[in-house]
mmCIF file of C-alpha atoms in Angstrom:
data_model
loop_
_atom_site.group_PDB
_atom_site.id
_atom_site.type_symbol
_atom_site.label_atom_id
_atom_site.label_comp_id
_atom_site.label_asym_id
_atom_site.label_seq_id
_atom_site.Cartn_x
_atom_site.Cartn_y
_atom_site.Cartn_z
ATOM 1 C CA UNK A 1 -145.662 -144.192 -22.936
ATOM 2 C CA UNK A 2 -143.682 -141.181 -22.176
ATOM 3 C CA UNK A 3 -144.896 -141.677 -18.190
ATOM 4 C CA UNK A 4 -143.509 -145.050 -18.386
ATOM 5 C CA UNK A 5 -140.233 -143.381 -19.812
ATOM 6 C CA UNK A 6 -140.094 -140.294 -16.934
ATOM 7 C CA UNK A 7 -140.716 -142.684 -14.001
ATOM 8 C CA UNK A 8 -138.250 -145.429 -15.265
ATOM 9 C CA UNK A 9 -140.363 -148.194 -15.650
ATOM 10 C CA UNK A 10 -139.857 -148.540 -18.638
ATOM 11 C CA UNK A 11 -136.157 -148.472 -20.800
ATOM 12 C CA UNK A 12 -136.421 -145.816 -23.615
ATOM 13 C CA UNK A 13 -135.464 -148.560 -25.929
ATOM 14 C CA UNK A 14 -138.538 -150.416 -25.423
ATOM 15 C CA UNK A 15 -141.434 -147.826 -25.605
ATOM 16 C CA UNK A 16 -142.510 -149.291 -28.477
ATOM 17 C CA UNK A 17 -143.430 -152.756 -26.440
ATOM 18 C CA UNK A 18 -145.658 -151.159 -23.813
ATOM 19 C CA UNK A 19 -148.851 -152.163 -23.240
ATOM 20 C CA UNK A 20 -152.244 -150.528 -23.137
ATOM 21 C CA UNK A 21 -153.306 -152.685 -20.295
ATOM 22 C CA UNK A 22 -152.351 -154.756 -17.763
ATOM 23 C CA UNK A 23 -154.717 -157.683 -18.576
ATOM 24 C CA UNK A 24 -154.604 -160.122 -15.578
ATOM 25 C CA UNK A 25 -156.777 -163.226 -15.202
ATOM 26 C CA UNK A 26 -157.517 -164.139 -11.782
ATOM 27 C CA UNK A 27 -160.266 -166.620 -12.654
ATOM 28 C CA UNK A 28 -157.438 -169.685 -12.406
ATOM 29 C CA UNK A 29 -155.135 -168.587 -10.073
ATOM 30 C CA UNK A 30 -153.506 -171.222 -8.208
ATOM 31 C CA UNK A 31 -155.770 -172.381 -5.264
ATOM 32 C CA UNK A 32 -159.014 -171.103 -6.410
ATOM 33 C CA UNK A 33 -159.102 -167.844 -4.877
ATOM 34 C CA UNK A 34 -157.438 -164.587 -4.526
ATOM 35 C CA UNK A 35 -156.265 -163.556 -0.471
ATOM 36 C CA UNK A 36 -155.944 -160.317 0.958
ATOM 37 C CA UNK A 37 -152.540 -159.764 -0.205
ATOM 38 C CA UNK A 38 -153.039 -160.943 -3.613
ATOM 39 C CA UNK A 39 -155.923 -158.128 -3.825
ATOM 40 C CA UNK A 40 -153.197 -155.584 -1.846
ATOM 41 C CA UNK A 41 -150.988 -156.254 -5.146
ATOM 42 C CA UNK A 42 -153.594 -155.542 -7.548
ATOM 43 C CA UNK A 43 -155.084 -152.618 -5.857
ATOM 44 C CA UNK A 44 -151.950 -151.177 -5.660
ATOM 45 C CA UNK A 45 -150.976 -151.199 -9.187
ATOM 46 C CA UNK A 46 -154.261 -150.055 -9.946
ATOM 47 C CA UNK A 47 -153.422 -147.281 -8.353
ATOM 48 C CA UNK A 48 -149.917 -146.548 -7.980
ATOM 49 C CA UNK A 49 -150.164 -145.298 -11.557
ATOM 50 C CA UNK A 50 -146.402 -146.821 -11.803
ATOM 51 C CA UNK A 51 -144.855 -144.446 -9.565
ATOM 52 C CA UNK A 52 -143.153 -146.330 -7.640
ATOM 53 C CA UNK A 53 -141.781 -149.785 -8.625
ATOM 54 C CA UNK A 54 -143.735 -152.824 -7.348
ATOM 55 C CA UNK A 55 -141.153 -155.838 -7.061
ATOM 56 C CA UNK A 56 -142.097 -159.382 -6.326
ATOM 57 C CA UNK A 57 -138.988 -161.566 -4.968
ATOM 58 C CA UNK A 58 -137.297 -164.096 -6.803
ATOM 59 C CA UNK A 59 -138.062 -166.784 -4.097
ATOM 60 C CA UNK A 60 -141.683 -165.673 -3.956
ATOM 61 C CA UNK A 61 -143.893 -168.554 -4.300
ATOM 62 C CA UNK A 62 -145.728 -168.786 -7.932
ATOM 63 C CA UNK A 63 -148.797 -169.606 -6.345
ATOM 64 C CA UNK A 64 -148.653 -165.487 -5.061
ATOM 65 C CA UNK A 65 -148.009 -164.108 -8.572
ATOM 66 C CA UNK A 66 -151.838 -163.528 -8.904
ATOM 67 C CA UNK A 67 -150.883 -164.374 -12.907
ATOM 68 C CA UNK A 68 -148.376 -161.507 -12.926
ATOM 69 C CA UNK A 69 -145.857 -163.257 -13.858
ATOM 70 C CA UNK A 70 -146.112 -162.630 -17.633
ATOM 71 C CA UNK A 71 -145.449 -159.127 -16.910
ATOM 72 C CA UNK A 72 -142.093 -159.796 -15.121
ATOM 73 C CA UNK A 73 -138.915 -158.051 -15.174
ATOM 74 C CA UNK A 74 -135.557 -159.542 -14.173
ATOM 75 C CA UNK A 75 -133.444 -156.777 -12.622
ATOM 76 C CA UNK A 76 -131.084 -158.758 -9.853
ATOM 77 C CA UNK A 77 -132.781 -161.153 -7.437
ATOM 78 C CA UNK A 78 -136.306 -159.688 -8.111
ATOM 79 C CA UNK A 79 -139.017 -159.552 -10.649
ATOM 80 C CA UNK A 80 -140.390 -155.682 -11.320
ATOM 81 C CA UNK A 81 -143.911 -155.724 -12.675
ATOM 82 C CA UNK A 82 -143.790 -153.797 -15.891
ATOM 83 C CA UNK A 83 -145.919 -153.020 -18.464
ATOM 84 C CA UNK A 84 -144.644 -154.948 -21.462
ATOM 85 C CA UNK A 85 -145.590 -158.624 -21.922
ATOM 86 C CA UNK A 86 -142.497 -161.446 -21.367
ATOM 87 C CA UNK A 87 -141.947 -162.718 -25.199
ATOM 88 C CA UNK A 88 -140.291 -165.804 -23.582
ATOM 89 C CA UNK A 89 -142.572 -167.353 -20.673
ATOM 90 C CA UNK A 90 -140.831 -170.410 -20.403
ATOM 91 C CA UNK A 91 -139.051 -168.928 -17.354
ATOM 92 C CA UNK A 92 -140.255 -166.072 -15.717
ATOM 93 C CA UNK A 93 -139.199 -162.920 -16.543
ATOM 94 C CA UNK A 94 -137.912 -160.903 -19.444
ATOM 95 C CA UNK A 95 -133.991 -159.892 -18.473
ATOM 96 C CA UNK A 96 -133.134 -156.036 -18.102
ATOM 97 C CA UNK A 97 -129.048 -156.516 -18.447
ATOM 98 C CA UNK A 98 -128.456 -153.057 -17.858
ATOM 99 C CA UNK A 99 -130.375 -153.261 -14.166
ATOM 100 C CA UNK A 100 -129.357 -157.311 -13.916
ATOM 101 C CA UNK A 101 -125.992 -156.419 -14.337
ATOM 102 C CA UNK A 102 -125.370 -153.141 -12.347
ATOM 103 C CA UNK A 103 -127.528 -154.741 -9.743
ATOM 104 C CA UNK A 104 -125.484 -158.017 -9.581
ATOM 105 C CA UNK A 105 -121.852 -157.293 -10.808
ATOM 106 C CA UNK A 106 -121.636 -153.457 -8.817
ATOM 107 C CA UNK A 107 -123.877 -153.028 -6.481
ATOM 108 C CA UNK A 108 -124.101 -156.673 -4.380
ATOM 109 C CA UNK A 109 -122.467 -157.563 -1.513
ATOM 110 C CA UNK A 110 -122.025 -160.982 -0.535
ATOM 111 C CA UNK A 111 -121.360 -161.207 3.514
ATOM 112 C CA UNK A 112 -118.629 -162.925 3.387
ATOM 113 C CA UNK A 113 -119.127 -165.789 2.011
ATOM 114 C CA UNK A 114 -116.033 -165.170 -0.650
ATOM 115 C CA UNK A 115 -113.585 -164.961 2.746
ATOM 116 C CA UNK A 116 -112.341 -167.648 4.148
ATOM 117 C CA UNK A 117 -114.210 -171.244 5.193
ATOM 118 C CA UNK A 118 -117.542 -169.918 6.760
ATOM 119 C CA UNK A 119 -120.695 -172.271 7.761
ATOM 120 C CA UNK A 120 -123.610 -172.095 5.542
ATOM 121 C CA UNK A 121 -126.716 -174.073 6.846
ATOM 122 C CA UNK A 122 -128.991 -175.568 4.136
ATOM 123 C CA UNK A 123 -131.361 -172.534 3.733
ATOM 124 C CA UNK A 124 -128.491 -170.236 2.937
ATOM 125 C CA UNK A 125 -126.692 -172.933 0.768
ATOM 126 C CA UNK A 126 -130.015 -173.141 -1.141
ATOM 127 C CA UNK A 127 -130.206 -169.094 -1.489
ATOM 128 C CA UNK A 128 -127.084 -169.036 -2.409
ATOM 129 C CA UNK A 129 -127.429 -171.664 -5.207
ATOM 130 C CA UNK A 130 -130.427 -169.495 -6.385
ATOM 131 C CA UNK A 131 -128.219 -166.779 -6.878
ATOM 132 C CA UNK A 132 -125.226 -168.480 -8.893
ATOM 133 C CA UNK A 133 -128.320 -169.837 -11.180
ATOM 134 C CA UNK A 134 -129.285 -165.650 -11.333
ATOM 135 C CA UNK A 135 -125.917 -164.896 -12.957
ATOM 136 C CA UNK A 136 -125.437 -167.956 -15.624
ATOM 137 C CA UNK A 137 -129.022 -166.588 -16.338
ATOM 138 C CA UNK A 138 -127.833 -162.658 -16.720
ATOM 139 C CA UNK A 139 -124.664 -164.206 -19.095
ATOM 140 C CA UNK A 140 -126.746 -166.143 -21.493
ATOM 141 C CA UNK A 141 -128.473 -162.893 -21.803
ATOM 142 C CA UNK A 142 -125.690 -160.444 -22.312
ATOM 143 C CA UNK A 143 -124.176 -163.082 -24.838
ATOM 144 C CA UNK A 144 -127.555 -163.588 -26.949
ATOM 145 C CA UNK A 145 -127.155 -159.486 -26.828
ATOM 146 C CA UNK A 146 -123.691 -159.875 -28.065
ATOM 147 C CA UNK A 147 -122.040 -158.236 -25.007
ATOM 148 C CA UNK A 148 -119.736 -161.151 -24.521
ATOM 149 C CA UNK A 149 -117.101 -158.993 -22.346
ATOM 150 C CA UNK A 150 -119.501 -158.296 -19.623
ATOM 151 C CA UNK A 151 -121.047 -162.125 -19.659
ATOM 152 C CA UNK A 152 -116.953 -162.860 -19.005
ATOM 153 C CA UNK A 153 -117.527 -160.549 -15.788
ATOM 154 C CA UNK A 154 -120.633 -161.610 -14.563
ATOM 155 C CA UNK A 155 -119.206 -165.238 -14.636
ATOM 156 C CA UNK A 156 -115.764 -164.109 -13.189
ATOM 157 C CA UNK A 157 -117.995 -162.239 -10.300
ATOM 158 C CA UNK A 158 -120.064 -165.339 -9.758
ATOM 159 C CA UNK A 159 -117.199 -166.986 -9.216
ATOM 160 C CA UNK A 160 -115.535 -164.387 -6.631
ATOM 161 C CA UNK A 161 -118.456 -164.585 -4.516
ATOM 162 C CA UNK A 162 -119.376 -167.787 -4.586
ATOM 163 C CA UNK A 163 -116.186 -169.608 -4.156
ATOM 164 C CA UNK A 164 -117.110 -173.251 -4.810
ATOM 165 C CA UNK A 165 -114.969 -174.273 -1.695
ATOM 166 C CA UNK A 166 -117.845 -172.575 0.751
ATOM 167 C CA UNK A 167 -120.674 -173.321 -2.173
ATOM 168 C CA UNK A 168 -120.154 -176.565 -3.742
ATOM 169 C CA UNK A 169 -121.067 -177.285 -7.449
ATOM 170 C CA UNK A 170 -124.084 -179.389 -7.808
ATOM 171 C CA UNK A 171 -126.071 -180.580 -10.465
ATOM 172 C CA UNK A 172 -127.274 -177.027 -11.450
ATOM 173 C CA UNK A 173 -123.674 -175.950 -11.628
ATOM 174 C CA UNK A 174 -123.553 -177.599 -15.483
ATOM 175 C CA UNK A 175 -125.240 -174.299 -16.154
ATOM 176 C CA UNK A 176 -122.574 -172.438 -15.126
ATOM 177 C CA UNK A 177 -120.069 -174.795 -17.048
ATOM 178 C CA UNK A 178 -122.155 -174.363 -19.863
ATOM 179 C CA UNK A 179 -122.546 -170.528 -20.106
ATOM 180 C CA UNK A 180 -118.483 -170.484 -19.035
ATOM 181 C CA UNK A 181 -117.770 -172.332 -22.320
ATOM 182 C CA UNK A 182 -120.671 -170.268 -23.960
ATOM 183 C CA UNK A 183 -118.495 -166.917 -22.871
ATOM 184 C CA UNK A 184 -115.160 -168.263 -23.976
ATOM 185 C CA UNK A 185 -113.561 -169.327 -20.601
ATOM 186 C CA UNK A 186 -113.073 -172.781 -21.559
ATOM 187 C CA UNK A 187 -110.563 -173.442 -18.470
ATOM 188 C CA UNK A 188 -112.946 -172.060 -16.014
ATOM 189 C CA UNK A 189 -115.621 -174.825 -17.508
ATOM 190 C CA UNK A 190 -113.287 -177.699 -17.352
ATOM 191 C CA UNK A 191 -112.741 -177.058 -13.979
ATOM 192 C CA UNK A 192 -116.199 -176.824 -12.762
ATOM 193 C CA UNK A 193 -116.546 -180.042 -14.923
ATOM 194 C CA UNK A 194 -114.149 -181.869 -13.307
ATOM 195 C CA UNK A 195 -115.157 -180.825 -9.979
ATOM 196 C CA UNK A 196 -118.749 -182.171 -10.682
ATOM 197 C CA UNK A 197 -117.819 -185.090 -12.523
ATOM 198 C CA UNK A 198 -115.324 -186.683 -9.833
ATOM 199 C CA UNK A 199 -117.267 -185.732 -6.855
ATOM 200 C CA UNK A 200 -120.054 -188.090 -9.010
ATOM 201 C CA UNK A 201 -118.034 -190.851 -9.331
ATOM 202 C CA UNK A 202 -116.615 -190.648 -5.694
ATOM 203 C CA UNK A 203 -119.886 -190.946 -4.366
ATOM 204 C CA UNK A 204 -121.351 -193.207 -6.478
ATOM 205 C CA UNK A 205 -118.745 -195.920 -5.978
ATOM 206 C CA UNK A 206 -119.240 -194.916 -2.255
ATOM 207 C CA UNK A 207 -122.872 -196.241 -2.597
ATOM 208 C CA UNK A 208 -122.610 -198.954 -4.434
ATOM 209 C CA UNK A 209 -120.149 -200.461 -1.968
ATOM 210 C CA UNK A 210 -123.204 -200.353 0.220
ATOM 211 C CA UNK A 211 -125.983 -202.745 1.265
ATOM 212 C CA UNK A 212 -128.350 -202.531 -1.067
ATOM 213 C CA UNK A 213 -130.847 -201.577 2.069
ATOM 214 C CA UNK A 214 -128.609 -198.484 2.522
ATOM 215 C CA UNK A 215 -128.531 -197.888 -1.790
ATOM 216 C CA UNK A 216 -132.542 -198.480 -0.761
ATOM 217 C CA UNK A 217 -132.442 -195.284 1.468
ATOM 218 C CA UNK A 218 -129.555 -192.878 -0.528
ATOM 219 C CA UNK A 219 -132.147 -193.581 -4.454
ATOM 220 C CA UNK A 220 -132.628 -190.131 -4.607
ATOM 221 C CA UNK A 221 -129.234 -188.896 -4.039
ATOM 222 C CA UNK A 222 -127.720 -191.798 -6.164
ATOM 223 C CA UNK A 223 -130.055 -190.663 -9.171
ATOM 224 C CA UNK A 224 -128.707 -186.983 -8.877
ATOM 225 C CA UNK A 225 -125.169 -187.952 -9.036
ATOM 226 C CA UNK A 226 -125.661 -190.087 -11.886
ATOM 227 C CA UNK A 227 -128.033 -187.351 -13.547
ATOM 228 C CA UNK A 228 -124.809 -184.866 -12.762
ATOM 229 C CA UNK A 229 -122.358 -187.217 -14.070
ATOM 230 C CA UNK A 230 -124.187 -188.233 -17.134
ATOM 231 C CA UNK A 231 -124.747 -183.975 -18.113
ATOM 232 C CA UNK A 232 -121.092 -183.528 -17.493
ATOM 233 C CA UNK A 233 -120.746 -186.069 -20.253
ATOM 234 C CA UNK A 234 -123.314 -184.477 -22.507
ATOM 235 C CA UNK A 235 -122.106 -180.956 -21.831
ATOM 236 C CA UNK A 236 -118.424 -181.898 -22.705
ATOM 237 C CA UNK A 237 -119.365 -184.053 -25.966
ATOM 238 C CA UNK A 238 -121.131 -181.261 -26.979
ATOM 239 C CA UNK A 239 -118.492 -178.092 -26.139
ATOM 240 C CA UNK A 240 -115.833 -180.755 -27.674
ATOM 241 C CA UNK A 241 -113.946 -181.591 -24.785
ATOM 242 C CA UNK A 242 -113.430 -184.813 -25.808
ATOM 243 C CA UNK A 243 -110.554 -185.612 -23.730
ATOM 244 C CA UNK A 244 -112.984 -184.834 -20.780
ATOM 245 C CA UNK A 245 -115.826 -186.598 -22.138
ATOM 246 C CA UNK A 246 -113.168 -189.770 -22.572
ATOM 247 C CA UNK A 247 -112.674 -189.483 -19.170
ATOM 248 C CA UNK A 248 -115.787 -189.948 -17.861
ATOM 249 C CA UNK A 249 -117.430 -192.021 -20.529
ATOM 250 C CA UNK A 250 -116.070 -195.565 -19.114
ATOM 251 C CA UNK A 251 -117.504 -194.593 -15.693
ATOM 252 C CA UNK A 252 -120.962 -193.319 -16.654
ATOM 253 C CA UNK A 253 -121.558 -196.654 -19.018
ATOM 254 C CA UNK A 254 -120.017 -198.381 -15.762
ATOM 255 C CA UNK A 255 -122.875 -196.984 -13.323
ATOM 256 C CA UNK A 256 -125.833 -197.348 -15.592
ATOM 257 C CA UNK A 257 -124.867 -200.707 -16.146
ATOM 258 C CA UNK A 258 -124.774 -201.548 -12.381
ATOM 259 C CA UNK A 259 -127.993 -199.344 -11.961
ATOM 260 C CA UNK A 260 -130.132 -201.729 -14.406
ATOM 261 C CA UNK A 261 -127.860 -204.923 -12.190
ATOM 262 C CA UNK A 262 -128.572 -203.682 -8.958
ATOM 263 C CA UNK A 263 -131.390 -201.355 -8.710
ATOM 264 C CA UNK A 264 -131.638 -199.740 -5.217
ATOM 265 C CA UNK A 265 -135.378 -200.186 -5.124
ATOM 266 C CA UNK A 266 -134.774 -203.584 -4.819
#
């Protein structure tokens, strides 16, 4: 344990959570067998002795976690393989604040994407997205560790870089709503509620002015906006913004009921 403690691996706070060993099952990996840089990974930890840190990327595929994953670290846009065992596995990772937040709130820089109109193509749009999701995840953790001030600046930094005029809100973005009215900054949720919950309604009366041969080929994007407009409504009844949730109550009802009419698979 005190190893773990001298090379950093591990915060002095939770040396009593370290593990003996690193007990990895490779018997149903995804696939049915282990490649050469699955058995890089595990050779190196073998014998890296936790030296150095061994970091796995937050896009990485799960299929190449070679059942790691339960031994995840958040600390920024990557998962450090540690020795103490994720409580939570419902989503990979047990949160470090301390690194999530230094990492995240002090240390990134985001290109440019904060000045002016720039171009993102999809791939960058879809990176990008990844990281706004990183940050409502670091809040919910500082505020479950009662550190609501710095879940306010994470949110307000999210924000900064990711200026929703060069990143649009999408359905994913009722996180960020959420953990806004979770933090306190009810003004900042009611905005990115009524961004999501007219640009829903704008489109879906666009499609349903269609053909139903063109609703036919937009189904998938017609479900998401309904899915987004419908968790706006959910999200506001629950926070008590009734006086949103009024607002987009009528139009939700509206759109199911022309949904079950006129179904686009039709």
């Amino acid at each position: 344990s005190a190893w773990m403690i001298e090379t950093k691996t591990v915060a002095p706070k939770d040396a009593d959570k370290i593990v003996k060993t690193l007990e990895v099952d490779v018997r149903d990996v995804p696939r049915g067998y282990i490649g050469k840089n699955s058995l890089m990974i595990l050779d190196l930890l073998s014998t890296n002795n936790w030296v150095r840190p061994v970091y796995f990327a937050v896009t990485v595929p799960e299929e190449n976690y070679v059942n790691l994953d339960k031994y995840f670290q958040v600390e920024g846009l990557a998962y450090r393989v540690v020795p103490v065992l994720d409580d939570d596995q419902a989503v990979s990772g047990r949160v470090n604040t301390d690194a999530m937040y230094e990492n995240m709130v002090n240390k990134f820089r985001w290109g440019g994407i904060d000045e002016g109109e720039v171009y993102l193509d999809e791939t960058i749009m879809r990176m990008c997205i990844n990281y706004r999701n990183n940050f409502v995840r670091l809040s919910n953790e500082l505020l479950k560790e009662g550190k609501k001030e710095k879940a306010r600046i994470a949110l307000k930094t999210v924000y900064d870089a990711l200026p929703p005029e060069n990143v649009p809100y999408n359905y994913w973005s009722t996180m960020l709503a959420e953990a806004c009215y979770n933090a306190g900054l009810t003004e900042e949720a009611n905005t990115i509620m009524e961004q999501l919950g007219d640009n829903s309604i704008e489109e879906l009366r666009y499609y349903y002015s269609q053909k139903s041969k063109f609703q036919k080929g937009n189904s998938d994007e017609i479900q998401m906006k309904l899915a987004t407009l419908q968790r706006v409504y959910e999200i506001s009844m629950r926070k008590g913004q009734e006086e949103l949730a009024k607002k987009y109550e009528q139009e939700l009802m509206g759109f199911i009921g022309r949904m079950q009419q006129q179904s686009p698979a039709n």
